[in-house]
Amino acid sequence: MSDVVTTVLFEHPLNEKMRTWLRIEFLLQQLHANPQLGTIAPALTFFRTASDLLDVLERGEVRTELLKELERQQQKLLQWADVPGVDMARIHALRVELKNTAAVLMSAPRIGQALREDRLINLVKQRLSIPGGCCSFDLPTLHIWLHLPQAQRDKDVQYWLETLEPLNRALTRVLDLIRQSGPFSNLTSLNGFFQDNAEGADLLRLRLSLEHQLYPQISGHKTRYAIRFLPLDSEKGQVPARLNFELACC
């Protein structure tokens, strides 16, 4: 029998900037998950996700925040220059990559503008809030689009995704660096509760064994956070008096 224990990774933002970035990442991953729209079900999933993404992008200065973070990460890499034994070639390559990523993002058109101006996306977006509002008699435009050759639909989807690539590239690089900035530590909660400080952190990453079927309820802001572990089965599930888990403050 295998001794491997399945774990689940939870992430919790500690500020509004990180909350927005994680939501955008979540939506971009869905858009890229199934780019071949052959039937109404995956097509509506794609258009609904695109609509959600546009709504999130409208709520803040995403480009500005990402450019600031790319610059901040470049400055952090410079601090490694005086550390003995550091791979300066690797540091230089990362700084060049961050600089190029920032340049592409800065020169790109307004993020999401191509989707906002697309007639088909707009027509679908207007009907998504109506229960069943995307039937063929409500949206004959979508109905006929789904009957076009697959290659033509693929070309449309590819274009929409390509217009989001500067955002996708910058966000992926920023989140990768943030996630790598904090190592996991082995910790123990007592009676399902744990709290600590997270000075200067943007993101909590928690790794928990699936064995007890528990999930974390996390509250945190700026410098302090608290975690309460709750059973998936609220009636019969139990929380061990001492629960081991892994946590990274990034």
Tab-separated table of C-alpha atoms in Angstrom:
chain	number	residue	atom	x	y	z
A	1	MET	CA	0.000	0.000	0.000
A	2	SER	CA	1.290	3.466	-0.839
A	3	ASP	CA	2.405	5.697	2.027
A	4	VAL	CA	2.006	8.831	-0.046
A	5	VAL	CA	-0.357	11.316	1.616
A	6	THR	CA	-2.407	13.492	-0.689
A	7	THR	CA	-2.231	17.176	0.174
A	8	VAL	CA	-4.282	20.160	-0.930
A	9	LEU	CA	-2.801	23.616	-1.493
A	10	PHE	CA	-4.833	26.659	-0.396
A	11	GLU	CA	-3.865	30.254	-1.146
A	12	HIS	CA	-5.171	33.346	0.628
A	13	PRO	CA	-4.421	36.968	-0.375
A	14	LEU	CA	-3.464	39.442	2.340
A	15	ASN	CA	-4.325	42.594	0.373
A	16	GLU	CA	-6.701	43.735	-2.350
A	17	LYS	CA	-3.990	43.822	-5.006
A	18	MET	CA	-3.203	40.132	-4.528
A	19	ARG	CA	-6.900	39.281	-4.353
A	20	THR	CA	-7.408	40.840	-7.792
A	21	TRP	CA	-4.341	39.116	-9.262
A	22	LEU	CA	-5.423	35.678	-8.063
A	23	ARG	CA	-8.885	36.180	-9.530
A	24	ILE	CA	-7.436	37.256	-12.878
A	25	GLU	CA	-5.090	34.256	-12.888
A	26	PHE	CA	-8.046	31.967	-12.106
A	27	LEU	CA	-10.038	33.384	-15.031
A	28	LEU	CA	-7.124	33.323	-17.501
A	29	GLN	CA	-6.465	29.678	-16.681
A	30	GLN	CA	-10.091	28.865	-17.495
A	31	LEU	CA	-9.940	30.739	-20.800
A	32	HIS	CA	-6.863	28.763	-21.839
A	33	ALA	CA	-8.184	25.416	-20.573
A	34	ASN	CA	-10.529	24.710	-23.506
A	35	PRO	CA	-9.887	27.029	-26.471
A	36	GLN	CA	-11.695	24.783	-28.975
A	37	LEU	CA	-15.317	25.848	-28.769
A	38	GLY	CA	-17.307	23.227	-30.614
A	39	THR	CA	-20.646	23.228	-28.782
A	40	ILE	CA	-22.784	25.628	-26.786
A	41	ALA	CA	-21.681	24.414	-23.319
A	42	PRO	CA	-17.922	25.129	-23.586
A	43	ALA	CA	-18.671	28.253	-25.618
A	44	LEU	CA	-20.874	29.717	-22.890
A	45	THR	CA	-18.262	28.809	-20.269
A	46	PHE	CA	-15.646	30.674	-22.306
A	47	PHE	CA	-17.793	33.769	-22.867
A	48	ARG	CA	-18.956	33.870	-19.245
A	49	THR	CA	-15.333	33.689	-18.088
A	50	ALA	CA	-14.328	36.424	-20.533
A	51	SER	CA	-17.183	38.567	-19.203
A	52	ASP	CA	-16.056	38.005	-15.606
A	53	LEU	CA	-12.498	38.923	-16.563
A	54	LEU	CA	-13.618	42.203	-18.132
A	55	ASP	CA	-15.562	43.035	-14.974
A	56	VAL	CA	-12.510	42.402	-12.774
A	57	LEU	CA	-10.265	44.464	-15.044
A	58	GLU	CA	-12.646	47.415	-14.753
A	59	ARG	CA	-12.239	47.593	-10.974
A	60	GLY	CA	-8.619	48.642	-10.638
A	61	GLU	CA	-5.374	49.783	-12.205
A	62	VAL	CA	-4.132	46.295	-12.984
A	63	ARG	CA	-1.466	47.355	-15.474
A	64	THR	CA	-0.043	50.007	-13.120
A	65	GLU	CA	0.114	47.605	-10.171
A	66	LEU	CA	1.810	44.907	-12.242
A	67	LEU	CA	4.397	47.365	-13.596
A	68	LYS	CA	5.171	48.484	-10.038
A	69	GLU	CA	5.594	44.869	-8.942
A	70	LEU	CA	7.847	44.030	-11.903
A	71	GLU	CA	10.064	46.963	-10.943
A	72	ARG	CA	10.046	45.910	-7.289
A	73	GLN	CA	11.108	42.389	-8.224
A	74	GLN	CA	13.971	43.784	-10.315
A	75	GLN	CA	15.183	45.787	-7.314
A	76	LYS	CA	14.958	42.706	-5.088
A	77	LEU	CA	17.139	40.782	-7.542
A	78	LEU	CA	19.759	43.547	-7.373
A	79	GLN	CA	20.066	42.946	-3.631
A	80	TRP	CA	21.455	39.489	-4.378
A	81	ALA	CA	24.485	40.994	-6.113
A	82	ASP	CA	26.490	41.204	-2.855
A	83	VAL	CA	25.637	37.688	-1.671
A	84	PRO	CA	28.682	35.360	-1.938
A	85	GLY	CA	28.281	32.466	-4.368
A	86	VAL	CA	25.122	33.785	-6.028
A	87	ASP	CA	24.644	32.919	-9.711
A	88	MET	CA	24.915	36.403	-11.201
A	89	ALA	CA	24.252	35.120	-14.714
A	90	ARG	CA	20.892	33.793	-13.513
A	91	ILE	CA	20.132	37.053	-11.699
A	92	HIS	CA	20.950	39.066	-14.817
A	93	ALA	CA	18.802	36.815	-17.023
A	94	LEU	CA	15.832	37.187	-14.659
A	95	ARG	CA	16.193	40.971	-14.564
A	96	VAL	CA	16.307	41.124	-18.360
A	97	GLU	CA	13.195	38.944	-18.556
A	98	LEU	CA	11.345	41.159	-16.060
A	99	LYS	CA	12.400	44.287	-17.932
A	100	ASN	CA	11.206	42.862	-21.262
A	101	THR	CA	7.937	41.698	-19.713
A	102	ALA	CA	7.332	45.195	-18.329
A	103	ALA	CA	8.120	46.789	-21.701
A	104	VAL	CA	5.623	44.546	-23.512
A	105	LEU	CA	2.940	45.227	-20.909
A	106	MET	CA	3.544	48.965	-21.005
A	107	SER	CA	3.339	49.185	-24.800
A	108	ALA	CA	0.258	46.959	-25.118
A	109	PRO	CA	-3.175	48.493	-25.811
A	110	ARG	CA	-5.594	48.867	-22.934
A	111	ILE	CA	-5.926	45.465	-21.308
A	112	GLY	CA	-9.106	43.717	-22.464
A	113	GLN	CA	-9.984	46.419	-24.999
A	114	ALA	CA	-10.163	43.978	-27.905
A	115	LEU	CA	-12.675	41.870	-25.967
A	116	ARG	CA	-14.716	44.916	-24.977
A	117	GLU	CA	-15.002	45.987	-28.615
A	118	ASP	CA	-15.814	42.537	-30.012
A	119	ARG	CA	-19.429	42.370	-31.198
A	120	LEU	CA	-19.986	38.684	-30.442
A	121	ILE	CA	-18.533	38.880	-26.937
A	122	ASN	CA	-20.656	41.944	-26.204
A	123	LEU	CA	-23.844	40.306	-27.459
A	124	VAL	CA	-23.267	37.237	-25.291
A	125	LYS	CA	-22.233	39.354	-22.283
A	126	GLN	CA	-25.528	41.257	-22.399
A	127	ARG	CA	-27.544	38.024	-22.193
A	128	LEU	CA	-25.544	36.188	-19.503
A	129	SER	CA	-27.447	37.764	-16.603
A	130	ILE	CA	-30.764	36.458	-17.981
A	131	PRO	CA	-31.589	32.856	-16.938
A	132	GLY	CA	-31.447	30.804	-20.137
A	133	GLY	CA	-30.902	34.006	-22.065
A	134	CYS	CA	-28.392	32.522	-24.493
A	135	CYS	CA	-30.798	30.217	-26.339
A	136	SER	CA	-30.522	30.164	-30.111
A	137	PHE	CA	-33.654	32.320	-30.488
A	138	ASP	CA	-32.156	34.896	-28.088
A	139	LEU	CA	-28.676	34.821	-29.613
A	140	PRO	CA	-28.852	33.772	-33.272
A	141	THR	CA	-25.427	35.400	-33.763
A	142	LEU	CA	-23.815	32.932	-31.362
A	143	HIS	CA	-25.832	30.095	-32.878
A	144	ILE	CA	-24.519	30.702	-36.373
A	145	TRP	CA	-20.963	31.342	-35.079
A	146	LEU	CA	-20.986	27.859	-33.546
A	147	HIS	CA	-21.819	26.432	-36.975
A	148	LEU	CA	-18.861	28.070	-38.689
A	149	PRO	CA	-15.856	25.858	-39.550
A	150	GLN	CA	-13.851	24.913	-36.460
A	151	ALA	CA	-10.739	26.538	-37.920
A	152	GLN	CA	-12.521	29.883	-38.125
A	153	ARG	CA	-13.737	29.689	-34.529
A	154	ASP	CA	-10.247	28.655	-33.400
A	155	LYS	CA	-8.815	31.697	-35.149
A	156	ASP	CA	-11.220	34.004	-33.311
A	157	VAL	CA	-10.427	32.462	-29.931
A	158	GLN	CA	-6.688	32.543	-30.620
A	159	TYR	CA	-6.903	36.252	-31.412
A	160	TRP	CA	-8.822	37.001	-28.191
A	161	LEU	CA	-6.274	35.084	-26.114
A	162	GLU	CA	-3.325	36.732	-27.875
A	163	THR	CA	-4.644	40.180	-26.936
A	164	LEU	CA	-4.502	39.075	-23.278
A	165	GLU	CA	-0.989	37.621	-23.527
A	166	PRO	CA	0.890	40.709	-22.208
A	167	LEU	CA	-1.300	40.540	-19.090
A	168	ASN	CA	-0.971	36.760	-18.820
A	169	ARG	CA	2.811	36.845	-19.195
A	170	ALA	CA	3.347	39.628	-16.653
A	171	LEU	CA	0.960	38.168	-14.102
A	172	THR	CA	2.431	34.666	-14.403
A	173	ARG	CA	5.963	35.932	-13.863
A	174	VAL	CA	4.988	38.150	-10.904
A	175	LEU	CA	2.997	35.444	-9.134
A	176	ASP	CA	5.735	32.855	-9.739
A	177	LEU	CA	8.322	35.090	-8.055
A	178	ILE	CA	6.028	35.922	-5.152
A	179	ARG	CA	5.175	32.267	-4.574
A	180	GLN	CA	8.853	31.313	-4.628
A	181	SER	CA	9.758	34.021	-2.117
A	182	GLY	CA	8.417	32.159	0.908
A	183	PRO	CA	9.509	28.628	1.904
A	184	PHE	CA	7.054	26.233	3.529
A	185	SER	CA	7.371	25.646	7.275
A	186	ASN	CA	5.943	22.737	9.273
A	187	LEU	CA	3.463	24.057	11.853
A	188	THR	CA	0.845	22.693	14.253
A	189	SER	CA	-2.568	24.093	15.105
A	190	LEU	CA	-4.134	23.542	18.520
A	191	ASN	CA	-7.831	22.679	18.623
A	192	GLY	CA	-8.219	23.786	15.019
A	193	PHE	CA	-6.796	27.285	15.464
A	194	PHE	CA	-3.552	29.030	14.503
A	195	GLN	CA	-2.473	32.667	14.309
A	196	ASP	CA	0.750	34.526	13.630
A	197	ASN	CA	2.285	37.628	12.073
A	198	ALA	CA	2.973	38.086	8.353
A	199	GLU	CA	4.936	41.321	8.161
A	200	GLY	CA	5.243	42.522	4.553
A	201	ALA	CA	3.627	39.402	3.062
A	202	ASP	CA	1.152	39.475	0.159
A	203	LEU	CA	0.065	35.848	0.111
A	204	LEU	CA	-0.427	32.878	2.433
A	205	ARG	CA	0.069	29.404	0.974
A	206	LEU	CA	-1.174	26.515	3.097
A	207	ARG	CA	-0.617	22.840	2.391
A	208	LEU	CA	-2.956	20.461	4.214
A	209	SER	CA	-3.343	16.705	4.210
A	210	LEU	CA	-6.580	15.410	2.718
A	211	GLU	CA	-6.696	12.703	5.368
A	212	HIS	CA	-8.988	14.540	7.790
A	213	GLN	CA	-11.042	16.280	5.075
A	214	LEU	CA	-10.537	19.717	6.591
A	215	TYR	CA	-10.331	23.137	5.016
A	216	PRO	CA	-8.904	26.405	6.361
A	217	GLN	CA	-10.978	29.491	7.035
A	218	ILE	CA	-8.405	32.274	6.837
A	219	SER	CA	-8.739	35.878	7.924
A	220	GLY	CA	-5.823	38.208	7.543
A	221	HIS	CA	-4.778	41.694	6.586
A	222	LYS	CA	-1.368	43.361	6.269
A	223	THR	CA	0.628	42.053	9.248
A	224	ARG	CA	-1.514	39.486	11.069
A	225	TYR	CA	-3.568	36.450	10.140
A	226	ALA	CA	-5.632	33.746	11.816
A	227	ILE	CA	-6.531	30.277	10.551
A	228	ARG	CA	-9.410	28.141	11.730
A	229	PHE	CA	-9.623	24.578	10.424
A	230	LEU	CA	-13.125	23.291	9.750
A	231	PRO	CA	-14.416	19.845	8.700
A	232	LEU	CA	-15.924	19.380	5.260
A	233	ASP	CA	-18.716	17.389	6.962
A	234	SER	CA	-19.943	19.989	9.437
A	235	GLU	CA	-22.100	17.465	11.333
A	236	LYS	CA	-19.862	14.401	11.693
A	237	GLY	CA	-16.400	15.677	10.856
A	238	GLN	CA	-13.835	16.202	13.607
A	239	VAL	CA	-10.781	18.422	13.953
A	240	PRO	CA	-7.746	16.823	15.676
A	241	ALA	CA	-6.533	18.542	18.840
A	242	ARG	CA	-3.125	18.856	17.164
A	243	LEU	CA	-3.080	19.239	13.388
A	244	ASN	CA	0.107	19.397	11.375
A	245	PHE	CA	0.198	21.543	8.241
A	246	GLU	CA	2.651	23.508	6.086
A	247	LEU	CA	2.536	27.255	5.647
A	248	ALA	CA	4.443	29.778	3.512
A	249	CYS	CA	4.218	33.560	3.895
A	250	CYS	CA	5.099	35.102	0.517
